[in-house]
mmCIF file of N, CA, C and O in Angstrom:
data_model
loop_
_atom_site.group_PDB
_atom_site.id
_atom_site.type_symbol
_atom_site.label_atom_id
_atom_site.label_comp_id
_atom_site.label_asym_id
_atom_site.label_seq_id
_atom_site.Cartn_x
_atom_site.Cartn_y
_atom_site.Cartn_z
ATOM 1 N N MET A 1 10.519 -14.758 7.829
ATOM 2 C CA MET A 1 10.690 -13.924 6.656
ATOM 3 C C MET A 1 11.393 -12.643 7.064
ATOM 4 O O MET A 1 10.977 -11.996 8.016
ATOM 5 N N ARG A 2 12.409 -12.317 6.328
ATOM 6 C CA ARG A 2 13.171 -11.100 6.612
ATOM 7 C C ARG A 2 13.175 -10.210 5.380
ATOM 8 O O ARG A 2 13.612 -10.621 4.310
ATOM 9 N N LEU A 3 12.639 -9.007 5.526
ATOM 10 C CA LEU A 3 12.653 -8.006 4.463
ATOM 11 C C LEU A 3 13.707 -6.964 4.795
ATOM 12 O O LEU A 3 13.830 -6.539 5.938
ATOM 13 N N PHE A 4 14.460 -6.549 3.773
ATOM 14 C CA PHE A 4 15.505 -5.560 3.986
ATOM 15 C C PHE A 4 15.830 -4.899 2.651
ATOM 16 O O PHE A 4 15.422 -5.365 1.592
ATOM 17 N N TYR A 5 16.552 -3.787 2.724
ATOM 18 C CA TYR A 5 16.973 -3.061 1.528
ATOM 19 C C TYR A 5 18.434 -3.371 1.245
ATOM 20 O O TYR A 5 19.295 -3.185 2.093
ATOM 21 N N ASP A 6 18.717 -3.879 0.019
ATOM 22 C CA ASP A 6 20.097 -4.129 -0.379
ATOM 23 C C ASP A 6 20.150 -4.284 -1.900
ATOM 24 O O ASP A 6 19.615 -5.268 -2.419
ATOM 25 N N PRO A 7 20.713 -3.361 -2.611
ATOM 26 C CA PRO A 7 21.280 -2.089 -2.170
ATOM 27 C C PRO A 7 20.166 -1.169 -1.681
ATOM 28 O O PRO A 7 18.983 -1.477 -1.860
ATOM 29 N N PRO A 8 20.524 -0.032 -1.082
ATOM 30 C CA PRO A 8 19.503 0.885 -0.579
ATOM 31 C C PRO A 8 18.468 1.214 -1.659
ATOM 32 O O PRO A 8 18.811 1.492 -2.803
ATOM 33 N N GLY A 9 17.189 1.092 -1.279
ATOM 34 C CA GLY A 9 16.101 1.357 -2.216
ATOM 35 C C GLY A 9 15.583 0.124 -2.927
ATOM 36 O O GLY A 9 14.540 0.170 -3.565
ATOM 37 N N THR A 10 16.297 -0.994 -2.835
ATOM 38 C CA THR A 10 15.854 -2.243 -3.457
ATOM 39 C C THR A 10 15.415 -3.203 -2.360
ATOM 40 O O THR A 10 16.211 -3.612 -1.521
ATOM 41 N N LEU A 11 14.132 -3.552 -2.378
ATOM 42 C CA LEU A 11 13.573 -4.442 -1.363
ATOM 43 C C LEU A 11 13.928 -5.882 -1.698
ATOM 44 O O LEU A 11 13.744 -6.337 -2.828
ATOM 45 N N ARG A 12 14.433 -6.597 -0.688
ATOM 46 C CA ARG A 12 14.792 -8.018 -0.824
ATOM 47 C C ARG A 12 14.084 -8.819 0.243
ATOM 48 O O ARG A 12 13.706 -8.290 1.284
ATOM 49 N N LEU A 13 13.969 -10.121 -0.007
ATOM 50 C CA LEU A 13 13.328 -11.036 0.934
ATOM 51 C C LEU A 13 14.186 -12.278 1.090
ATOM 52 O O LEU A 13 14.645 -12.847 0.097
ATOM 53 N N THR A 14 14.387 -12.672 2.336
ATOM 54 C CA THR A 14 15.024 -13.952 2.634
ATOM 55 C C THR A 14 14.053 -14.752 3.497
ATOM 56 O O THR A 14 13.509 -14.236 4.473
ATOM 57 N N VAL A 15 13.841 -16.005 3.117
ATOM 58 C CA VAL A 15 12.915 -16.873 3.835
ATOM 59 C C VAL A 15 13.718 -17.941 4.551
ATOM 60 O O VAL A 15 14.332 -18.803 3.911
ATOM 61 N N ALA A 16 13.745 -17.855 5.877
ATOM 62 C CA ALA A 16 14.387 -18.852 6.745
ATOM 63 C C ALA A 16 15.803 -19.199 6.292
ATOM 64 O O ALA A 16 16.219 -20.347 6.378
ATOM 65 N N ASP A 17 16.546 -18.240 5.802
ATOM 66 C CA ASP A 17 17.914 -18.439 5.323
ATOM 67 C C ASP A 17 18.026 -19.567 4.301
ATOM 68 O O ASP A 17 19.099 -20.118 4.096
ATOM 69 N N GLU A 18 16.892 -19.932 3.660
ATOM 70 C CA GLU A 18 16.903 -21.010 2.671
ATOM 71 C C GLU A 18 16.729 -20.494 1.255
ATOM 72 O O GLU A 18 17.243 -21.074 0.317
ATOM 73 N N GLN A 19 15.951 -19.417 1.108
ATOM 74 C CA GLN A 19 15.683 -18.894 -0.222
ATOM 75 C C GLN A 19 15.714 -17.375 -0.159
ATOM 76 O O GLN A 19 15.241 -16.779 0.811
ATOM 77 N N SER A 20 16.245 -16.765 -1.199
ATOM 78 C CA SER A 20 16.350 -15.314 -1.246
ATOM 79 C C SER A 20 15.763 -14.800 -2.549
ATOM 80 O O SER A 20 15.907 -15.429 -3.595
ATOM 81 N N TYR A 21 15.087 -13.677 -2.464
ATOM 82 C CA TYR A 21 14.520 -13.015 -3.627
ATOM 83 C C TYR A 21 15.187 -11.648 -3.735
ATOM 84 O O TYR A 21 15.012 -10.807 -2.852
ATOM 85 N N PRO A 22 15.959 -11.405 -4.794
ATOM 86 C CA PRO A 22 16.732 -10.164 -4.893
ATOM 87 C C PRO A 22 15.896 -8.920 -5.177
ATOM 88 O O PRO A 22 16.308 -7.821 -4.859
ATOM 89 N N VAL A 23 14.713 -9.089 -5.753
ATOM 90 C CA VAL A 23 13.810 -7.961 -6.006
ATOM 91 C C VAL A 23 12.412 -8.384 -5.584
ATOM 92 O O VAL A 23 11.894 -9.392 -6.058
ATOM 93 N N VAL A 24 11.829 -7.596 -4.677
ATOM 94 C CA VAL A 24 10.501 -7.905 -4.154
ATOM 95 C C VAL A 24 9.666 -6.637 -4.168
ATOM 96 O O VAL A 24 10.170 -5.546 -3.905
ATOM 97 N N LYS A 25 8.384 -6.803 -4.492
ATOM 98 C CA LYS A 25 7.422 -5.698 -4.379
ATOM 99 C C LYS A 25 6.366 -6.104 -3.374
ATOM 100 O O LYS A 25 5.956 -7.257 -3.314
ATOM 101 N N LEU A 26 5.948 -5.132 -2.593
ATOM 102 C CA LEU A 26 5.006 -5.375 -1.508
ATOM 103 C C LEU A 26 3.717 -4.622 -1.803
ATOM 104 O O LEU A 26 3.750 -3.439 -2.144
ATOM 105 N N TYR A 27 2.575 -5.307 -1.690
ATOM 106 C CA TYR A 27 1.272 -4.714 -1.953
ATOM 107 C C TYR A 27 0.315 -5.030 -0.819
ATOM 108 O O TYR A 27 0.345 -6.127 -0.253
ATOM 109 N N GLN A 28 -0.550 -4.098 -0.524
ATOM 110 C CA GLN A 28 -1.658 -4.317 0.405
ATOM 111 C C GLN A 28 -2.752 -4.992 -0.404
ATOM 112 O O GLN A 28 -3.259 -4.397 -1.361
ATOM 113 N N ALA A 29 -3.113 -6.225 -0.059
ATOM 114 C CA ALA A 29 -4.102 -6.951 -0.855
ATOM 115 C C ALA A 29 -5.497 -6.347 -0.674
ATOM 116 O O ALA A 29 -6.178 -6.045 -1.634
ATOM 117 N N TRP A 30 -5.927 -6.200 0.558
ATOM 118 C CA TRP A 30 -7.224 -5.586 0.849
ATOM 119 C C TRP A 30 -7.380 -5.470 2.320
ATOM 120 O O TRP A 30 -6.711 -6.186 3.050
ATOM 121 N N PRO A 31 -8.265 -4.754 2.893
ATOM 122 C CA PRO A 31 -8.634 -3.431 2.393
ATOM 123 C C PRO A 31 -7.576 -2.416 2.807
ATOM 124 O O PRO A 31 -6.815 -2.643 3.756
ATOM 125 N N LEU A 32 -7.533 -1.301 2.141
ATOM 126 C CA LEU A 32 -6.550 -0.277 2.477
ATOM 127 C C LEU A 32 -6.801 0.313 3.857
ATOM 128 O O LEU A 32 -5.905 0.875 4.468
ATOM 129 N N SER A 33 -8.019 0.161 4.358
ATOM 130 C CA SER A 33 -8.342 0.691 5.680
ATOM 131 C C SER A 33 -7.742 -0.142 6.811
ATOM 132 O O SER A 33 -7.822 0.237 7.971
ATOM 133 N N HIS A 34 -7.125 -1.285 6.487
ATOM 134 C CA HIS A 34 -6.470 -2.143 7.480
ATOM 135 C C HIS A 34 -5.013 -2.373 7.085
ATOM 136 O O HIS A 34 -4.631 -3.483 6.703
ATOM 137 N N PRO A 35 -4.191 -1.330 7.163
ATOM 138 C CA PRO A 35 -2.795 -1.491 6.733
ATOM 139 C C PRO A 35 -2.063 -2.551 7.546
ATOM 140 O O PRO A 35 -2.268 -2.684 8.742
ATOM 141 N N GLY A 36 -1.238 -3.302 6.855
ATOM 142 C CA GLY A 36 -0.465 -4.338 7.521
ATOM 143 C C GLY A 36 -1.157 -5.682 7.565
ATOM 144 O O GLY A 36 -0.579 -6.662 8.001
ATOM 145 N N GLU A 37 -2.400 -5.759 7.101
ATOM 146 C CA GLU A 37 -3.108 -7.037 7.022
ATOM 147 C C GLU A 37 -3.193 -7.452 5.557
ATOM 148 O O GLU A 37 -3.421 -6.627 4.683
ATOM 149 N N PHE A 38 -3.003 -8.721 5.306
ATOM 150 C CA PHE A 38 -3.076 -9.276 3.955
ATOM 151 C C PHE A 38 -2.131 -8.550 3.006
ATOM 152 O O PHE A 38 -2.531 -7.897 2.059
ATOM 153 N N VAL A 39 -0.847 -8.693 3.298
ATOM 154 C CA VAL A 39 0.213 -8.104 2.486
ATOM 155 C C VAL A 39 0.711 -9.169 1.515
ATOM 156 O O VAL A 39 1.021 -10.291 1.916
ATOM 157 N N SER A 40 0.775 -8.805 0.237
ATOM 158 C CA SER A 40 1.244 -9.720 -0.793
ATOM 159 C C SER A 40 2.661 -9.338 -1.201
ATOM 160 O O SER A 40 2.942 -8.167 -1.446
ATOM 161 N N LEU A 41 3.539 -10.323 -1.275
ATOM 162 C CA LEU A 41 4.915 -10.112 -1.729
ATOM 163 C C LEU A 41 5.065 -10.761 -3.096
ATOM 164 O O LEU A 41 4.766 -11.939 -3.273
ATOM 165 N N LEU A 42 5.529 -9.956 -4.072
ATOM 166 C CA LEU A 42 5.707 -10.428 -5.438
ATOM 167 C C LEU A 42 7.181 -10.386 -5.804
ATOM 168 O O LEU A 42 7.917 -9.502 -5.341
ATOM 169 N N ASP A 43 7.590 -11.339 -6.632
ATOM 170 C CA ASP A 43 8.985 -11.360 -7.078
ATOM 171 C C ASP A 43 9.179 -10.384 -8.236
ATOM 172 O O ASP A 43 8.241 -9.683 -8.640
ATOM 173 N N GLY A 44 10.373 -10.334 -8.773
ATOM 174 C CA GLY A 44 10.713 -9.410 -9.851
ATOM 175 C C GLY A 44 9.922 -9.621 -11.127
ATOM 176 O O GLY A 44 9.819 -8.720 -11.950
ATOM 177 N N ARG A 45 9.341 -10.812 -11.317
ATOM 178 C CA ARG A 45 8.521 -11.100 -12.500
ATOM 179 C C ARG A 45 7.051 -10.789 -12.265
ATOM 180 O O ARG A 45 6.224 -11.019 -13.131
ATOM 181 N N GLY A 46 6.712 -10.348 -11.034
ATOM 182 C CA GLY A 46 5.322 -10.036 -10.706
ATOM 183 C C GLY A 46 4.527 -11.229 -10.239
ATOM 184 O O GLY A 46 3.304 -11.158 -10.139
ATOM 185 N N GLU A 47 5.206 -12.342 -9.930
ATOM 186 C CA GLU A 47 4.517 -13.537 -9.441
ATOM 187 C C GLU A 47 4.512 -13.530 -7.915
ATOM 188 O O GLU A 47 5.514 -13.210 -7.278
ATOM 189 N N GLU A 48 3.360 -13.898 -7.346
ATOM 190 C CA GLU A 48 3.235 -13.860 -5.893
ATOM 191 C C GLU A 48 4.120 -14.918 -5.236
ATOM 192 O O GLU A 48 4.119 -16.077 -5.626
ATOM 193 N N ILE A 49 4.856 -14.457 -4.242
ATOM 194 C CA ILE A 49 5.689 -15.349 -3.433
ATOM 195 C C ILE A 49 4.870 -15.871 -2.265
ATOM 196 O O ILE A 49 4.813 -17.065 -2.013
ATOM 197 N N VAL A 50 4.218 -14.932 -1.574
ATOM 198 C CA VAL A 50 3.454 -15.296 -0.388
ATOM 199 C C VAL A 50 2.454 -14.196 -0.054
ATOM 200 O O VAL A 50 2.681 -13.032 -0.359
ATOM 201 N N MET A 51 1.331 -14.587 0.557
ATOM 202 C CA MET A 51 0.357 -13.646 1.108
ATOM 203 C C MET A 51 0.504 -13.740 2.625
ATOM 204 O O MET A 51 0.365 -14.819 3.195
ATOM 205 N N VAL A 52 0.815 -12.622 3.253
ATOM 206 C CA VAL A 52 1.036 -12.586 4.696
ATOM 207 C C VAL A 52 -0.208 -11.985 5.349
ATOM 208 O O VAL A 52 -0.545 -10.827 5.104
ATOM 209 N N PRO A 53 -0.919 -12.760 6.185
ATOM 210 C CA PRO A 53 -2.174 -12.270 6.757
ATOM 211 C C PRO A 53 -2.014 -11.140 7.770
ATOM 212 O O PRO A 53 -2.911 -10.332 7.941
ATOM 213 N N CYS A 54 -0.872 -11.077 8.442
ATOM 214 C CA CYS A 54 -0.735 -10.112 9.527
ATOM 215 C C CYS A 54 0.714 -9.633 9.622
ATOM 216 O O CYS A 54 1.638 -10.423 9.452
ATOM 217 N N MET A 55 0.894 -8.353 9.903
ATOM 218 C CA MET A 55 2.238 -7.790 10.021
ATOM 219 C C MET A 55 3.051 -8.527 11.084
ATOM 220 O O MET A 55 4.263 -8.642 10.962
ATOM 221 N N GLY A 56 2.411 -9.049 12.091
ATOM 222 C CA GLY A 56 3.103 -9.790 13.149
ATOM 223 C C GLY A 56 3.773 -11.057 12.661
ATOM 224 O O GLY A 56 4.602 -11.635 13.367
ATOM 225 N N ASP A 57 3.444 -11.499 11.444
ATOM 226 C CA ASP A 57 4.080 -12.692 10.882
ATOM 227 C C ASP A 57 5.487 -12.401 10.365
ATOM 228 O O ASP A 57 6.240 -13.331 10.097
ATOM 229 N N PHE A 58 5.821 -11.124 10.198
ATOM 230 C CA PHE A 58 7.179 -10.748 9.818
ATOM 231 C C PHE A 58 8.032 -10.668 11.077
ATOM 232 O O PHE A 58 7.533 -10.354 12.153
ATOM 233 N N GLU A 59 9.322 -10.928 10.946
ATOM 234 C CA GLU A 59 10.199 -10.765 12.099
ATOM 235 C C GLU A 59 10.190 -9.285 12.498
ATOM 236 O O GLU A 59 9.963 -8.398 11.662
ATOM 237 N N PRO A 60 10.413 -8.979 13.781
ATOM 238 C CA PRO A 60 10.320 -7.592 14.255
ATOM 239 C C PRO A 60 11.175 -6.603 13.468
ATOM 240 O O PRO A 60 10.738 -5.471 13.215
ATOM 241 N N GLY A 61 12.350 -6.993 13.021
ATOM 242 C CA GLY A 61 13.201 -6.089 12.258
ATOM 243 C C GLY A 61 12.663 -5.752 10.884
ATOM 244 O O GLY A 61 13.052 -4.747 10.285
ATOM 245 N N SER A 62 11.761 -6.583 10.365
ATOM 246 C CA SER A 62 11.187 -6.355 9.037
ATOM 247 C C SER A 62 9.936 -5.486 9.081
ATOM 248 O O SER A 62 9.539 -4.907 8.067
ATOM 249 N N GLN A 63 9.313 -5.385 10.236
ATOM 250 C CA GLN A 63 8.056 -4.643 10.326
ATOM 251 C C GLN A 63 8.188 -3.165 9.944
ATOM 252 O O GLN A 63 7.343 -2.646 9.221
ATOM 253 N N PRO A 64 9.257 -2.454 10.345
ATOM 254 C CA PRO A 64 9.406 -1.071 9.874
ATOM 255 C C PRO A 64 9.575 -0.984 8.354
ATOM 256 O O PRO A 64 9.127 -0.017 7.734
ATOM 257 N N VAL A 65 10.190 -1.989 7.749
ATOM 258 C CA VAL A 65 10.352 -2.018 6.288
ATOM 259 C C VAL A 65 8.980 -2.160 5.635
ATOM 260 O O VAL A 65 8.676 -1.461 4.658
ATOM 261 N N VAL A 66 8.142 -3.041 6.168
ATOM 262 C CA VAL A 66 6.787 -3.220 5.631
ATOM 263 C C VAL A 66 6.014 -1.915 5.742
ATOM 264 O O VAL A 66 5.376 -1.469 4.782
ATOM 265 N N GLN A 67 6.070 -1.277 6.888
ATOM 266 C CA GLN A 67 5.355 -0.014 7.089
ATOM 267 C C GLN A 67 5.837 1.059 6.114
ATOM 268 O O GLN A 67 5.031 1.796 5.546
ATOM 269 N N GLU A 68 7.138 1.140 5.899
ATOM 270 C CA GLU A 68 7.685 2.132 4.974
ATOM 271 C C GLU A 68 7.248 1.853 3.534
ATOM 272 O O GLU A 68 6.889 2.762 2.796
ATOM 273 N N GLU A 69 7.258 0.598 3.133
ATOM 274 C CA GLU A 69 6.831 0.246 1.774
ATOM 275 C C GLU A 69 5.352 0.564 1.566
ATOM 276 O O GLU A 69 4.965 1.067 0.513
ATOM 277 N N LEU A 70 4.519 0.272 2.556
ATOM 278 C CA LEU A 70 3.092 0.590 2.451
ATOM 279 C C LEU A 70 2.890 2.103 2.390
ATOM 280 O O LEU A 70 2.062 2.598 1.629
ATOM 281 N N ARG A 71 3.638 2.843 3.179
ATOM 282 C CA ARG A 71 3.530 4.301 3.184
ATOM 283 C C ARG A 71 3.903 4.866 1.809
ATOM 284 O O ARG A 71 3.226 5.729 1.273
ATOM 285 N N ARG A 72 4.964 4.342 1.226
ATOM 286 C CA ARG A 72 5.402 4.809 -0.095
ATOM 287 C C ARG A 72 4.405 4.479 -1.186
ATOM 288 O O ARG A 72 4.134 5.280 -2.069
ATOM 289 N N ARG A 73 3.891 3.259 -1.171
ATOM 290 C CA ARG A 73 3.026 2.793 -2.259
ATOM 291 C C ARG A 73 1.623 3.389 -2.177
ATOM 292 O O ARG A 73 0.996 3.661 -3.198
ATOM 293 N N TYR A 74 1.108 3.565 -0.976
ATOM 294 C CA TYR A 74 -0.273 3.999 -0.806
ATOM 295 C C TYR A 74 -0.328 5.348 -0.117
ATOM 296 O O TYR A 74 -0.605 5.441 1.067
ATOM 297 N N LEU A 75 -0.068 6.380 -0.896
ATOM 298 C CA LEU A 75 -0.169 7.737 -0.393
ATOM 299 C C LEU A 75 -1.657 8.055 -0.285
ATOM 300 O O LEU A 75 -2.354 8.172 -1.296
ATOM 301 N N THR A 76 -2.168 8.137 0.916
ATOM 302 C CA THR A 76 -3.584 8.388 1.126
ATOM 303 C C THR A 76 -3.781 9.716 1.829
ATOM 304 O O THR A 76 -2.920 10.180 2.571
ATOM 305 N N ALA A 77 -4.935 10.309 1.576
ATOM 306 C CA ALA A 77 -5.299 11.568 2.216
ATOM 307 C C ALA A 77 -6.605 11.359 2.980
ATOM 308 O O ALA A 77 -7.478 10.606 2.539
ATOM 309 N N ARG A 78 -6.736 12.044 4.090
ATOM 310 C CA ARG A 78 -7.952 11.966 4.909
ATOM 311 C C ARG A 78 -8.786 13.216 4.648
ATOM 312 O O ARG A 78 -8.286 14.334 4.751
ATOM 313 N N VAL A 79 -10.057 13.023 4.293
ATOM 314 C CA VAL A 79 -10.953 14.150 4.057
ATOM 315 C C VAL A 79 -11.297 14.778 5.402
ATOM 316 O O VAL A 79 -11.767 14.093 6.320
ATOM 317 N N VAL A 80 -11.050 16.085 5.525
ATOM 318 C CA VAL A 80 -11.362 16.793 6.777
ATOM 319 C C VAL A 80 -12.562 17.721 6.600
ATOM 320 O O VAL A 80 -13.184 18.108 7.594
ATOM 321 N N ALA A 81 -12.895 18.082 5.358
ATOM 322 C CA ALA A 81 -14.070 18.917 5.100
ATOM 323 C C ALA A 81 -14.515 18.730 3.656
ATOM 324 O O ALA A 81 -13.700 18.606 2.753
ATOM 325 N N VAL A 82 -15.831 18.698 3.459
ATOM 326 C CA VAL A 82 -16.405 18.641 2.115
ATOM 327 C C VAL A 82 -16.809 20.059 1.748
ATOM 328 O O VAL A 82 -17.620 20.684 2.428
ATOM 329 N N ARG A 83 -16.221 20.575 0.680
ATOM 330 C CA ARG A 83 -16.489 21.957 0.266
ATOM 331 C C ARG A 83 -17.710 22.024 -0.647
ATOM 332 O O ARG A 83 -18.539 22.901 -0.526
ATOM 333 N N GLN A 84 -17.792 21.070 -1.590
ATOM 334 C CA GLN A 84 -18.907 21.066 -2.523
ATOM 335 C C GLN A 84 -19.077 19.664 -3.098
ATOM 336 O O GLN A 84 -18.094 18.964 -3.349
ATOM 337 N N VAL A 85 -20.355 19.285 -3.330
ATOM 338 C CA VAL A 85 -20.675 18.005 -3.966
ATOM 339 C C VAL A 85 -21.785 18.264 -4.970
ATOM 340 O O VAL A 85 -22.759 18.958 -4.673
ATOM 341 N N ARG A 86 -21.626 17.690 -6.176
ATOM 342 C CA ARG A 86 -22.713 17.774 -7.152
ATOM 343 C C ARG A 86 -22.774 16.460 -7.917
ATOM 344 O O ARG A 86 -21.749 15.827 -8.163
ATOM 345 N N THR A 87 -23.983 16.070 -8.269
ATOM 346 C CA THR A 87 -24.196 14.824 -9.004
ATOM 347 C C THR A 87 -24.851 15.132 -10.335
ATOM 348 O O THR A 87 -25.832 15.878 -10.393
ATOM 349 N N GLU A 88 -24.284 14.562 -11.388
ATOM 350 C CA GLU A 88 -24.826 14.709 -12.734
ATOM 351 C C GLU A 88 -24.776 13.362 -13.434
ATOM 352 O O GLU A 88 -23.712 12.760 -13.535
ATOM 353 N N PHE A 89 -25.930 12.889 -13.894
ATOM 354 C CA PHE A 89 -26.017 11.657 -14.676
ATOM 355 C C PHE A 89 -25.334 10.476 -13.989
ATOM 356 O O PHE A 89 -24.602 9.706 -14.597
ATOM 357 N N GLY A 90 -25.543 10.345 -12.680
ATOM 358 C CA GLY A 90 -24.997 9.209 -11.935
ATOM 359 C C GLY A 90 -23.542 9.342 -11.542
ATOM 360 O O GLY A 90 -22.947 8.405 -11.023
ATOM 361 N N VAL A 91 -22.937 10.492 -11.787
ATOM 362 C CA VAL A 91 -21.546 10.731 -11.423
ATOM 363 C C VAL A 91 -21.513 11.854 -10.382
ATOM 364 O O VAL A 91 -22.163 12.883 -10.554
ATOM 365 N N THR A 92 -20.767 11.642 -9.299
ATOM 366 C CA THR A 92 -20.672 12.635 -8.238
ATOM 367 C C THR A 92 -19.307 13.304 -8.287
ATOM 368 O O THR A 92 -18.280 12.620 -8.350
ATOM 369 N N TYR A 93 -19.313 14.610 -8.274
ATOM 370 C CA TYR A 93 -18.092 15.420 -8.300
ATOM 371 C C TYR A 93 -17.872 16.000 -6.904
ATOM 372 O O TYR A 93 -18.763 16.646 -6.354
ATOM 373 N N TRP A 94 -16.711 15.758 -6.338
ATOM 374 C CA TRP A 94 -16.387 16.177 -4.980
ATOM 375 C C TRP A 94 -15.288 17.237 -4.990
ATOM 376 O O TRP A 94 -14.299 17.097 -5.704
ATOM 377 N N ASP A 95 -15.467 18.244 -4.161
ATOM 378 C CA ASP A 95 -14.436 19.246 -3.893
ATOM 379 C C ASP A 95 -14.241 19.189 -2.379
ATOM 380 O O ASP A 95 -15.152 19.536 -1.619
ATOM 381 N N VAL A 96 -13.071 18.699 -1.958
ATOM 382 C CA VAL A 96 -12.856 18.458 -0.524
ATOM 383 C C VAL A 96 -11.548 19.070 -0.045
ATOM 384 O O VAL A 96 -10.640 19.351 -0.838
ATOM 385 N N GLU A 97 -11.470 19.248 1.250
ATOM 386 C CA GLU A 97 -10.235 19.645 1.914
ATOM 387 C C GLU A 97 -9.710 18.403 2.624
ATOM 388 O O GLU A 97 -10.460 17.720 3.321
ATOM 389 N N THR A 98 -8.434 18.076 2.410
ATOM 390 C CA THR A 98 -7.844 16.900 3.049
ATOM 391 C C THR A 98 -6.695 17.336 3.947
ATOM 392 O O THR A 98 -6.310 18.507 3.951
ATOM 393 N N ASP A 99 -6.153 16.370 4.663
ATOM 394 C CA ASP A 99 -4.991 16.663 5.496
ATOM 395 C C ASP A 99 -3.757 16.956 4.646
ATOM 396 O O ASP A 99 -2.727 17.377 5.159
ATOM 397 N N LYS A 100 -3.872 16.789 3.326
ATOM 398 C CA LYS A 100 -2.778 17.098 2.402
ATOM 399 C C LYS A 100 -3.138 18.231 1.446
ATOM 400 O O LYS A 100 -2.487 18.424 0.439
ATOM 401 N N GLY A 101 -4.217 18.965 1.758
ATOM 402 C CA GLY A 101 -4.621 20.093 0.929
ATOM 403 C C GLY A 101 -5.936 19.849 0.207
ATOM 404 O O GLY A 101 -6.572 18.810 0.359
ATOM 405 N N ARG A 102 -6.326 20.818 -0.603
ATOM 406 C CA ARG A 102 -7.587 20.746 -1.332
ATOM 407 C C ARG A 102 -7.470 19.770 -2.504
ATOM 408 O O ARG A 102 -6.463 19.759 -3.214
ATOM 409 N N ARG A 103 -8.511 18.947 -2.697
ATOM 410 C CA ARG A 103 -8.515 17.949 -3.766
ATOM 411 C C ARG A 103 -9.904 17.859 -4.388
ATOM 412 O O ARG A 103 -10.909 18.092 -3.732
ATOM 413 N N ASP A 104 -9.934 17.474 -5.654
ATOM 414 C CA ASP A 104 -11.167 17.159 -6.371
ATOM 415 C C ASP A 104 -11.102 15.704 -6.802
ATOM 416 O O ASP A 104 -10.037 15.216 -7.186
ATOM 417 N N PHE A 105 -12.235 15.006 -6.743
ATOM 418 C CA PHE A 105 -12.282 13.648 -7.275
ATOM 419 C C PHE A 105 -13.692 13.337 -7.727
ATOM 420 O O PHE A 105 -14.648 14.073 -7.421
ATOM 421 N N VAL A 106 -13.836 12.257 -8.491
ATOM 422 C CA VAL A 106 -15.111 11.874 -9.091
ATOM 423 C C VAL A 106 -15.426 10.449 -8.686
ATOM 424 O O VAL A 106 -14.534 9.594 -8.630
ATOM 425 N N SER A 107 -16.698 10.183 -8.386
ATOM 426 C CA SER A 107 -17.140 8.814 -8.076
ATOM 427 C C SER A 107 -18.483 8.565 -8.734
ATOM 428 O O SER A 107 -19.196 9.500 -9.094
ATOM 429 N N ARG A 108 -18.810 7.297 -8.908
ATOM 430 C CA ARG A 108 -20.129 6.936 -9.441
ATOM 431 C C ARG A 108 -21.111 6.847 -8.282
ATOM 432 O O ARG A 108 -20.786 6.319 -7.237
ATOM 433 N N ALA A 109 -22.292 7.359 -8.511
ATOM 434 C CA ALA A 109 -23.323 7.382 -7.460
ATOM 435 C C ALA A 109 -23.892 6.006 -7.215
ATOM 436 O O ALA A 109 -23.766 5.112 -7.925
#
């Protein structure tokens, strides 16, 4: 499997020089804590082409493309400090400092 950009910014997929997909979207299936594992490739209609269990299954030239697509799609922040937490009626309100700045978010207890 070869992933590449053509034209620039448009992800394409060629499978063993037999089939080509002119528009492809790449998603991390699960979990986000294991990037590069269980990557799903969807065609332009949103139908799954293939589920790739491991980044090593892509040819070496495609691996930087996979990493870049995951980086773009899943902008994640790492919590470095918890400033305040409060729980009301089963909902927890967080005020945290992340590696990308101060953030607030809500979760269910």
